[in-house]
CSV table of C-alpha atoms in Angstrom, one decimal:
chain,number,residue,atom,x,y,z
A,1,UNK,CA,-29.2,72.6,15.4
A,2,UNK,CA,-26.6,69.9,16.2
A,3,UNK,CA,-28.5,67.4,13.9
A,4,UNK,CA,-27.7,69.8,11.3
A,5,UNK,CA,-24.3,69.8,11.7
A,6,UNK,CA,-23.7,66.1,12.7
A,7,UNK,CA,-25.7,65.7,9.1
A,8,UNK,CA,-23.5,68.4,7.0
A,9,UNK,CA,-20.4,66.2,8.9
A,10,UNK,CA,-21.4,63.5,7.9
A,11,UNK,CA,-22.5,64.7,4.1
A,12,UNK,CA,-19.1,66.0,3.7
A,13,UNK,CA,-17.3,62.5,4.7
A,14,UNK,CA,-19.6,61.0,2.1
A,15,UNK,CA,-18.7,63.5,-0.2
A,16,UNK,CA,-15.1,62.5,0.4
A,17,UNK,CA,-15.1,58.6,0.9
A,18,UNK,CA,-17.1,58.6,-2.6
A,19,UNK,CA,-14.5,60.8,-4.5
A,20,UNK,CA,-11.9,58.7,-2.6
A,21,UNK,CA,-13.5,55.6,-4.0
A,22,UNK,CA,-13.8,57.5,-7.7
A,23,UNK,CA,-10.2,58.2,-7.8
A,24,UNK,CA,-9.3,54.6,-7.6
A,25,UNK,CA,-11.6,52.9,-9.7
A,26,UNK,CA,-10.5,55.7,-12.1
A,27,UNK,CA,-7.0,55.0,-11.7
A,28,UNK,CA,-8.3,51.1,-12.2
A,29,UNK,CA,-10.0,52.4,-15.6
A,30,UNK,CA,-6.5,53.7,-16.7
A,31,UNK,CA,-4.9,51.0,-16.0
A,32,UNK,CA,-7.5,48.6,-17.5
A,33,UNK,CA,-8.0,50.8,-21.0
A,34,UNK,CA,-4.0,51.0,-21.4
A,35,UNK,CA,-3.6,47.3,-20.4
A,36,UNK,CA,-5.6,46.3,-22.9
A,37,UNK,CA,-3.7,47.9,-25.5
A,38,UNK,CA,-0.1,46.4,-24.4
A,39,UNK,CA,-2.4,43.0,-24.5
A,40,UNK,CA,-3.3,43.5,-28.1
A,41,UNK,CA,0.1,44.1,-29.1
A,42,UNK,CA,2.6,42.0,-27.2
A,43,UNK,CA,-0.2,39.2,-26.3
A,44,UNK,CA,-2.9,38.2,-28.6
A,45,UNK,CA,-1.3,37.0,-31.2
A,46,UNK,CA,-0.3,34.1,-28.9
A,47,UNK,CA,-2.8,34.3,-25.8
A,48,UNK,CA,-6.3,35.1,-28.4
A,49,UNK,CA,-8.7,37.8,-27.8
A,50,UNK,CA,-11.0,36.3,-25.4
A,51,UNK,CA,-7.3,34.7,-23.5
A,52,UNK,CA,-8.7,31.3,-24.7
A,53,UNK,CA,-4.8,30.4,-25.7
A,54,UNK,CA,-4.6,27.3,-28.8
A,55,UNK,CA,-5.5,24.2,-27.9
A,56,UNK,CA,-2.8,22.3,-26.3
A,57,UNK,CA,0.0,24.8,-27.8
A,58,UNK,CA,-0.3,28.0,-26.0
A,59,UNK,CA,-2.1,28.1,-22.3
A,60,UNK,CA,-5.5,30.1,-21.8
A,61,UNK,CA,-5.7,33.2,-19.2
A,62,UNK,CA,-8.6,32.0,-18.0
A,63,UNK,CA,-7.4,30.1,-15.4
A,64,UNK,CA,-8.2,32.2,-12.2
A,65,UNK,CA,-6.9,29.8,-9.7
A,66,UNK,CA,-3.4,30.0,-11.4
A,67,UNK,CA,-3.3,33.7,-11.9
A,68,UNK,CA,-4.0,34.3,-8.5
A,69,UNK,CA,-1.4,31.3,-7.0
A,70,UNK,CA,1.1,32.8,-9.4
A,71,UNK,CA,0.3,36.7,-8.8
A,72,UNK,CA,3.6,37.8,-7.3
A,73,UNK,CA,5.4,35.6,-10.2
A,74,UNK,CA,3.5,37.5,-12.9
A,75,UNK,CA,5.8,40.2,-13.8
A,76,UNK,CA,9.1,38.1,-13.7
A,77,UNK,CA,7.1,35.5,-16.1
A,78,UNK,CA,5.9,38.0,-18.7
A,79,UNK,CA,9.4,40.1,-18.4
A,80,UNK,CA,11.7,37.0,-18.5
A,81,UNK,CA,9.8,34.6,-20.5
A,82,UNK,CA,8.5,31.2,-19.3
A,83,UNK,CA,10.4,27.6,-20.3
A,84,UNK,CA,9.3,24.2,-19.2
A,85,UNK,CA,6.1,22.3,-17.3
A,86,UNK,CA,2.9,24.3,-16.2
A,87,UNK,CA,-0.5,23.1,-15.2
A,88,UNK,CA,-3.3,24.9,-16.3
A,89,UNK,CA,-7.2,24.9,-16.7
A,90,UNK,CA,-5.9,20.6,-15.6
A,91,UNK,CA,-4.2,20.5,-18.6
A,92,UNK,CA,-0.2,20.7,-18.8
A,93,UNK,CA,1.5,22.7,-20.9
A,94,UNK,CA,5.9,22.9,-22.1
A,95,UNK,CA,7.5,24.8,-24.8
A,96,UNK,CA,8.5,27.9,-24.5
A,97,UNK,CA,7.2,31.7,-24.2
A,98,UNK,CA,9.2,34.7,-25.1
A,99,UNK,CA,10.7,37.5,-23.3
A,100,UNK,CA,8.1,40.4,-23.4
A,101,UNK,CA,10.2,43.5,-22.9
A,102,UNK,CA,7.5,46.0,-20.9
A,103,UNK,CA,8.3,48.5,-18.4
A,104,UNK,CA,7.0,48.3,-15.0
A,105,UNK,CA,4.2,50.5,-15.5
A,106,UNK,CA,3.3,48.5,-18.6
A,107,UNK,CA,3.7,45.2,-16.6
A,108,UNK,CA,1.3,46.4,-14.0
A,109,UNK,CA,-1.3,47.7,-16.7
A,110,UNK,CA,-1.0,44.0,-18.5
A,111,UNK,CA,-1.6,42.5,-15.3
A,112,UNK,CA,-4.8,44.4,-14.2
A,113,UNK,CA,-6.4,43.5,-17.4
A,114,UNK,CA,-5.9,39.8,-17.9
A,115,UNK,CA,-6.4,39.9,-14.1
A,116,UNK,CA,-9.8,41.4,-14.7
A,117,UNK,CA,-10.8,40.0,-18.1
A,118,UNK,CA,-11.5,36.4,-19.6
A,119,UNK,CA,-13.5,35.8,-16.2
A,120,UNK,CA,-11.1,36.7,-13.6
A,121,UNK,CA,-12.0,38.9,-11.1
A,122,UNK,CA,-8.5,39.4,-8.8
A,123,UNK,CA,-8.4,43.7,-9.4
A,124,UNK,CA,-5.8,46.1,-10.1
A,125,UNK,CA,-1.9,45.6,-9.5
A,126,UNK,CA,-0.4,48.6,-8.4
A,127,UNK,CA,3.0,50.0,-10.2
A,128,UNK,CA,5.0,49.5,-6.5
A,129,UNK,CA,3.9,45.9,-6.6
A,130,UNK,CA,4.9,45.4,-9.8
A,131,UNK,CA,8.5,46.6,-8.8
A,132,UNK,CA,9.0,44.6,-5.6
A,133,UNK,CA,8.1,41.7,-7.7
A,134,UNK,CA,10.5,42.6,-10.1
A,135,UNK,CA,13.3,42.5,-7.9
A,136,UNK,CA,12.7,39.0,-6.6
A,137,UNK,CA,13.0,37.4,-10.0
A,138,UNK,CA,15.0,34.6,-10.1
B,1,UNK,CA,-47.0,55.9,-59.0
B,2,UNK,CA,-43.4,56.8,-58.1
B,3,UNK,CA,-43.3,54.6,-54.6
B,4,UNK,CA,-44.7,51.4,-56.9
B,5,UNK,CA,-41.7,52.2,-59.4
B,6,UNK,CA,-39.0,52.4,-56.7
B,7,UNK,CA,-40.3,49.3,-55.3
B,8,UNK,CA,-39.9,47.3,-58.8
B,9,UNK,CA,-36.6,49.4,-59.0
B,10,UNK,CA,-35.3,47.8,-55.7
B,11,UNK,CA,-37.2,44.0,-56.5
B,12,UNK,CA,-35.0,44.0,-59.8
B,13,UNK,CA,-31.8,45.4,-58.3
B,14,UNK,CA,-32.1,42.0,-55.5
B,15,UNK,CA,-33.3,39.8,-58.9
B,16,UNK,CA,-30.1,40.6,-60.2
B,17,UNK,CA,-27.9,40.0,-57.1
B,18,UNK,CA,-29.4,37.0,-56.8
B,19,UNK,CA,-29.0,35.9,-60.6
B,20,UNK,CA,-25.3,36.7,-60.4
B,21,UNK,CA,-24.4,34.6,-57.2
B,22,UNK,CA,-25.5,31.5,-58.6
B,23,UNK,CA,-23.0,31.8,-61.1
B,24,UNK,CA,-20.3,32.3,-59.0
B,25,UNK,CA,-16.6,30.5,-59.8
B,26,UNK,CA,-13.3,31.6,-58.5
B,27,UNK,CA,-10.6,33.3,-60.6
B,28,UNK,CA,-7.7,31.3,-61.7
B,29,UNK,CA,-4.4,33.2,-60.1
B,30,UNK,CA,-0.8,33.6,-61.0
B,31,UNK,CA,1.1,33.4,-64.4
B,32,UNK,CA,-1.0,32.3,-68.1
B,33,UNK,CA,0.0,32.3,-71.3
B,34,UNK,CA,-1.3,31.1,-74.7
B,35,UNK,CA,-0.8,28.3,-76.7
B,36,UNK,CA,-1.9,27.5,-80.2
B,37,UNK,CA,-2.4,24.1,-80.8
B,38,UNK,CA,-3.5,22.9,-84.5
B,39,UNK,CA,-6.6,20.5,-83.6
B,40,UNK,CA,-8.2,18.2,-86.8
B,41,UNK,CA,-6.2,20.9,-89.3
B,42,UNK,CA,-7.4,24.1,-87.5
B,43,UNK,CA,-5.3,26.8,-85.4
B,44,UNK,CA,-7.0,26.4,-82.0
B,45,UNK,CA,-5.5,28.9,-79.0
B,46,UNK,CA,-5.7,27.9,-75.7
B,47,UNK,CA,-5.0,29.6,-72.3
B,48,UNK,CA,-2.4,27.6,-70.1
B,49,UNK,CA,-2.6,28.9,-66.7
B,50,UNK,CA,0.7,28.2,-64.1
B,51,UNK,CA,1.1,25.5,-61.8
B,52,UNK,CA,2.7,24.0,-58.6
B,53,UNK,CA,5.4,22.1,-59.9
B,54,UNK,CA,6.2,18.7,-58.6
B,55,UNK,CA,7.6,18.9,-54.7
B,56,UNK,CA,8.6,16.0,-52.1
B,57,UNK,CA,8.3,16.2,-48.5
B,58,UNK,CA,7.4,15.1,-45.6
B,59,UNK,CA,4.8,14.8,-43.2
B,60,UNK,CA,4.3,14.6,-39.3
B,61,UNK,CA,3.8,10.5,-39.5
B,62,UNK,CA,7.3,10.7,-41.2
B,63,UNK,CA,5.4,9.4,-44.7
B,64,UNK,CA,6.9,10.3,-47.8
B,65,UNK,CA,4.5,13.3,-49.6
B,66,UNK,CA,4.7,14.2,-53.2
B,67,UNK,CA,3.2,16.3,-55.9
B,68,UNK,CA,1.0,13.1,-56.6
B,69,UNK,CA,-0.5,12.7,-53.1
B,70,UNK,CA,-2.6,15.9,-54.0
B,71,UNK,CA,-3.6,14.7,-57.5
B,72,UNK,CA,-7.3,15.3,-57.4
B,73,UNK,CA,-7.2,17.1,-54.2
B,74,UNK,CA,-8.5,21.0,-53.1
B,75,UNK,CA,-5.8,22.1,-51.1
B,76,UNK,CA,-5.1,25.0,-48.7
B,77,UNK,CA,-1.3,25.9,-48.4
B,78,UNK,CA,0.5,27.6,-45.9
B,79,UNK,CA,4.2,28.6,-44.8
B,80,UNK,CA,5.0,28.4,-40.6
B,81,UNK,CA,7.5,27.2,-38.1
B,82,UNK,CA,6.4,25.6,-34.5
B,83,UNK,CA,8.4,28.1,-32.3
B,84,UNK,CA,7.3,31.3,-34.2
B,85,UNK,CA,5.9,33.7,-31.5
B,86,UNK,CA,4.1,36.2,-34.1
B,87,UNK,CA,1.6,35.5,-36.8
B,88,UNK,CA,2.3,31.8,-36.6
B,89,UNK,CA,-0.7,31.3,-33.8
B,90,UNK,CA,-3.4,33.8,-35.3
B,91,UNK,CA,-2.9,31.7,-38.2
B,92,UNK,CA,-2.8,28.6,-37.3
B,93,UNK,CA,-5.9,29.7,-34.3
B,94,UNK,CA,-7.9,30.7,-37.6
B,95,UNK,CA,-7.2,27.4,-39.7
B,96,UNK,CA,-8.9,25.2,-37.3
B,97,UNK,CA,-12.7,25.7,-38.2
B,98,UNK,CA,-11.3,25.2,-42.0
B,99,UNK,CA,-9.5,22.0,-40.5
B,100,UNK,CA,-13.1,21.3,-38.8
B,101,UNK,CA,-15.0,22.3,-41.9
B,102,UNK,CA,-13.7,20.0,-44.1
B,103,UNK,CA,-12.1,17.0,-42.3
B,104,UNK,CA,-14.5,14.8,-43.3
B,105,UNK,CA,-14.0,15.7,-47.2
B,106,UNK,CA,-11.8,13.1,-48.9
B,107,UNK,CA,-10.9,14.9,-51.3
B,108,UNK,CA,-9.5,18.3,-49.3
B,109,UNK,CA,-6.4,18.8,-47.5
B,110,UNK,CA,-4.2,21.2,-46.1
B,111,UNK,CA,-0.2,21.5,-45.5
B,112,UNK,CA,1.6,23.3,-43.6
B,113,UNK,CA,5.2,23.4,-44.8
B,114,UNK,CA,7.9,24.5,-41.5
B,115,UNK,CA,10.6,27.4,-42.8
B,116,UNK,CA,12.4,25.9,-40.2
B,117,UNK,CA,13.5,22.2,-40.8
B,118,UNK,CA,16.3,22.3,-38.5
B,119,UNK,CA,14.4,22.8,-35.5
B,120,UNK,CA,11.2,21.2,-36.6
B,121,UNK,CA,11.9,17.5,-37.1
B,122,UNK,CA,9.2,14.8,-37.6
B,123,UNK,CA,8.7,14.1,-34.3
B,124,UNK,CA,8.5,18.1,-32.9
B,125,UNK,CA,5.7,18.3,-36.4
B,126,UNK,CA,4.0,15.0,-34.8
B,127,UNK,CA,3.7,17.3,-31.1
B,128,UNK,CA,2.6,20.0,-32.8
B,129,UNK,CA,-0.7,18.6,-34.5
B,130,UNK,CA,-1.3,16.4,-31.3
B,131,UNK,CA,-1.2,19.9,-29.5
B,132,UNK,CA,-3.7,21.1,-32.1
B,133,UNK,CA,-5.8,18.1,-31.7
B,134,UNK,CA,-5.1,17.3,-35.7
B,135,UNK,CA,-5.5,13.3,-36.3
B,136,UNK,CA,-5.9,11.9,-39.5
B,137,UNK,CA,-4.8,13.1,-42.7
B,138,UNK,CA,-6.6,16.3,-43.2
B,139,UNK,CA,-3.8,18.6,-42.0
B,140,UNK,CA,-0.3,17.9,-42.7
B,141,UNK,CA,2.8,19.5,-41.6
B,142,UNK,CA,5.5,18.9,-43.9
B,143,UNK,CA,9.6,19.1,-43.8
B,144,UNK,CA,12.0,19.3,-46.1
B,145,UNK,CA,15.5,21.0,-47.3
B,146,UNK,CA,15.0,24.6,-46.8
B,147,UNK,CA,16.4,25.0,-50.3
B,148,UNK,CA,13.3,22.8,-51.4
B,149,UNK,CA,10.7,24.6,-49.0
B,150,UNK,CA,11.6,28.3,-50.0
B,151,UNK,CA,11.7,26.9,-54.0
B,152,UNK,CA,8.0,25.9,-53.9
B,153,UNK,CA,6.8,29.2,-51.9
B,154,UNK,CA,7.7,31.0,-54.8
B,155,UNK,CA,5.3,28.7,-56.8
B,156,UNK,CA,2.7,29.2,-54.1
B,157,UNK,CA,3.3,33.4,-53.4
B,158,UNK,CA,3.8,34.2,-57.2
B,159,UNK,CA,0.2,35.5,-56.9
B,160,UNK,CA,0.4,37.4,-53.9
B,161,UNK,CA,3.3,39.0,-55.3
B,162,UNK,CA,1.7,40.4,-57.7
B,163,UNK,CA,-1.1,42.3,-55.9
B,164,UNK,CA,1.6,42.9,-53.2
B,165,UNK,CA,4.9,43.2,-54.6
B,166,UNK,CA,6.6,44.2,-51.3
B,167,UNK,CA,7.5,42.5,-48.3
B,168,UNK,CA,8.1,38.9,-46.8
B,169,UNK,CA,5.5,36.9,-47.9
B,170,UNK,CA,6.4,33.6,-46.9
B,171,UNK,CA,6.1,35.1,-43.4
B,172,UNK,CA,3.0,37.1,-44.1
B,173,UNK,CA,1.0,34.6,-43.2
B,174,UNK,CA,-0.9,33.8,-46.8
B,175,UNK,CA,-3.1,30.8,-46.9
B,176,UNK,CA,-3.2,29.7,-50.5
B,177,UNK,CA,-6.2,27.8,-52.1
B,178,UNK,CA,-5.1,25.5,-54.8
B,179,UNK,CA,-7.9,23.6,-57.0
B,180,UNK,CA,-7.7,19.9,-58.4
B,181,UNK,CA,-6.1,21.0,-61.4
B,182,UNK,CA,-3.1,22.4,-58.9
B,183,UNK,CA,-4.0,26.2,-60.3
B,184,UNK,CA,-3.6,29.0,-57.5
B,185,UNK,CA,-7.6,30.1,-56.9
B,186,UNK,CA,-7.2,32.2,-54.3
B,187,UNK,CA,-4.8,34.0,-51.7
B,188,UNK,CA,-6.0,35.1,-48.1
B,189,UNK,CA,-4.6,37.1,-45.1
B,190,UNK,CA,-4.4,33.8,-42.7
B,191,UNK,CA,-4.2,36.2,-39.9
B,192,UNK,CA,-7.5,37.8,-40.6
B,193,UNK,CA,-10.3,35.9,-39.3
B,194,UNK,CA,-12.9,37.3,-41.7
B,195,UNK,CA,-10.8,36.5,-44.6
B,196,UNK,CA,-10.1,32.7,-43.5
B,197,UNK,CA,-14.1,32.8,-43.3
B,198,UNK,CA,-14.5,34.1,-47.1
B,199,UNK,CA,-11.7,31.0,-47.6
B,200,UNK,CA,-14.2,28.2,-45.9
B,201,UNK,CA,-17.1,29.8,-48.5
B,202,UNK,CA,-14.5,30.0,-51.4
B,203,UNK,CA,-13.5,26.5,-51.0
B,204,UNK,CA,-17.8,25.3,-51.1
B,205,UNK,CA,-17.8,27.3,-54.5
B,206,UNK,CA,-14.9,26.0,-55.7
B,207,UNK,CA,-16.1,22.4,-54.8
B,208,UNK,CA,-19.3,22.6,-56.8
B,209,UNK,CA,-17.2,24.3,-60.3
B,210,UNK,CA,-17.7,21.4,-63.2
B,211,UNK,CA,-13.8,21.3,-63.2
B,212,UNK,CA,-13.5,20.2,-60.0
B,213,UNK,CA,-16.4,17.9,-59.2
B,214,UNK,CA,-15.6,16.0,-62.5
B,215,UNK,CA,-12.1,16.1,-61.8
B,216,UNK,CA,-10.2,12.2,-62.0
């Protein structure tokens, strides 16, 4: 008798943690499938379609290390533009990149699918995060 | 019986594919208009097709480039500026296997004129191709007056007009083939990756058309 209850316990929790777990990654789906389309319109033209960037012009988004040193600095750098030296993939890179006027919810989309495309790996950015980013531009 | 005849049906139908490719040329673009000569006492009429008039600019080594530099060349054409945040990339992202293709063939070249001379000096056009990994003479980036820039797009875009006759087209990102005889012989979306490949088989046919290949 009490095995059968510690086992329907237990069967529920499951239940539970695994719809837990299927809410997220589904929220990580919507975020993903709409990032992708903010990428395709405000990104590829410059960034390419597999974030391979041109040559010595325009930097790739392949570079993991950087994304994930620069993660908190993401949202200013798409929403603000980007002006002067970076390193990346060891090559350096100047010029300039435009303003991208997105929204926060459109940042934090953006941002979970170059972070999980083009071989990085670094999972969803949440909308919060992207707002207390926001607020420590410079 | 009726299998056998749908298979000679279908043999005949690829026959004729076939026959048709090997006779492939490119049509000649843009304005024509006739012209009747008298040749040994007879009235002979002849189809005189438009041109690219004579230009000067020039290039990302600072070198002066005319109208003559391309005498005898196949040329691809296109109009851009280096801080351009649009098409400008795509394009330029889809030129490169044509700059790849055919950097080895003397007689082939591209240019690149800038709409935007003020900005993109000699030197900025000399970053830019190094960024691109463009040496040699393959690929050239020219500058000039604006005046003299927006003058010879006209000569260049008269044929996209035509099957488009709305819009910017100096900043739609055309790529315009031009043959040895400086006739227009084709005009492609340079943002379209599938039409810059049709360019790179365009350009081999154009190479092997009598005109061209006896060309001096």
């Amino acid at each position: 008798m009490k095995i059968r209850i510690v086992i329907a316990i237990l069967s529920v929790l499951g239940v539970l943690i695994a719809s837990c777990q299927n809410e997220q990654s589904l929220e990580f789906k919507r975020y993903y499938t709409s990032g992708s389309l903010v990428y395709q319109s405000h990104c590829q033209n410059c960034h390419g379609v597999q974030g391979e960037g041109l040559k010595g012009l325009i930097p790739p988004l392949t570079d993991s290390i950087f994304m994930r040193s620069n993660l908190s600095r993401l949202p200013c750098i798409i929403k603000n533009g980007l002006k002067g030296q970076i390193d990346v993939n060891h090559r350096s890179f100047e010029g300039e990149m435009a303003k991208i006027d997105l929204n926060p919810m459109e940042l934090a989309q953006v941002i979970t699918y170059i972070n999980n495309s083009f071989g990085n790996q670094l999972g969803q950015t949440g909308y919060e995060e992207v707002i207390a980013n926001l607020a420590k531009c410079k | 019986m009726r299998t056998a005849v749908y298979i000679i049906a279908v043999i005949s139908l690829l026959t004729a594919c076939k026959f048709n490719s090997s006779k492939k040329a490119l049509p000649i673009l843009g304005e024509r208009h006739a012209v009747t000569k008298t040749v040994n006492g007879q009235a002979v009429t002849d189809t005189v097709y438009s041109t690219i008039p004579a230009f000067k600019f020039v290039n990302q080594y600072g070198d002066t480039i005319t109208d003559k530099g391309l005498n005898n060349k196949i040329y691809v054409a296109d109009f851009f500026f280096t801080t351009c945040p649009t098409i400008c990339p795509v394009m330029h992202r889809n030129m490169l296997p044509v700059y790849n293709e055919f950097k080895n063939t003397a007689d082939f070249r591209i240019i690149s004129h800038t709409i935007d001379p003020a900005h993109d000096s000699v030197p900025v056009l000399k970053k830019y191709a190094d960024k691109l990994d463009v040496t040699g003479n393959t690929w050239w980036f020219l500058q000039g007056k604006k005046d003299d820039t927006y003058h010879i797009s006209k000569s260049y875009l008269v044929s996209v007009q035509e099957m488009n006759p709305k819009g910017q087209y100096i900043h739609d990102g055309y790529l315009i083939l031009i043959d040895k005889q400086k006739r227009i012989r084709g005009t492609y979306e340079g943002t379209d990756a599938a039409e810059v490949t049709k360019m790179i088989a365009d350009i081999k046919i154009l190479e092997a058309e009598p005109d061209q290949v006896n060309a001096k």
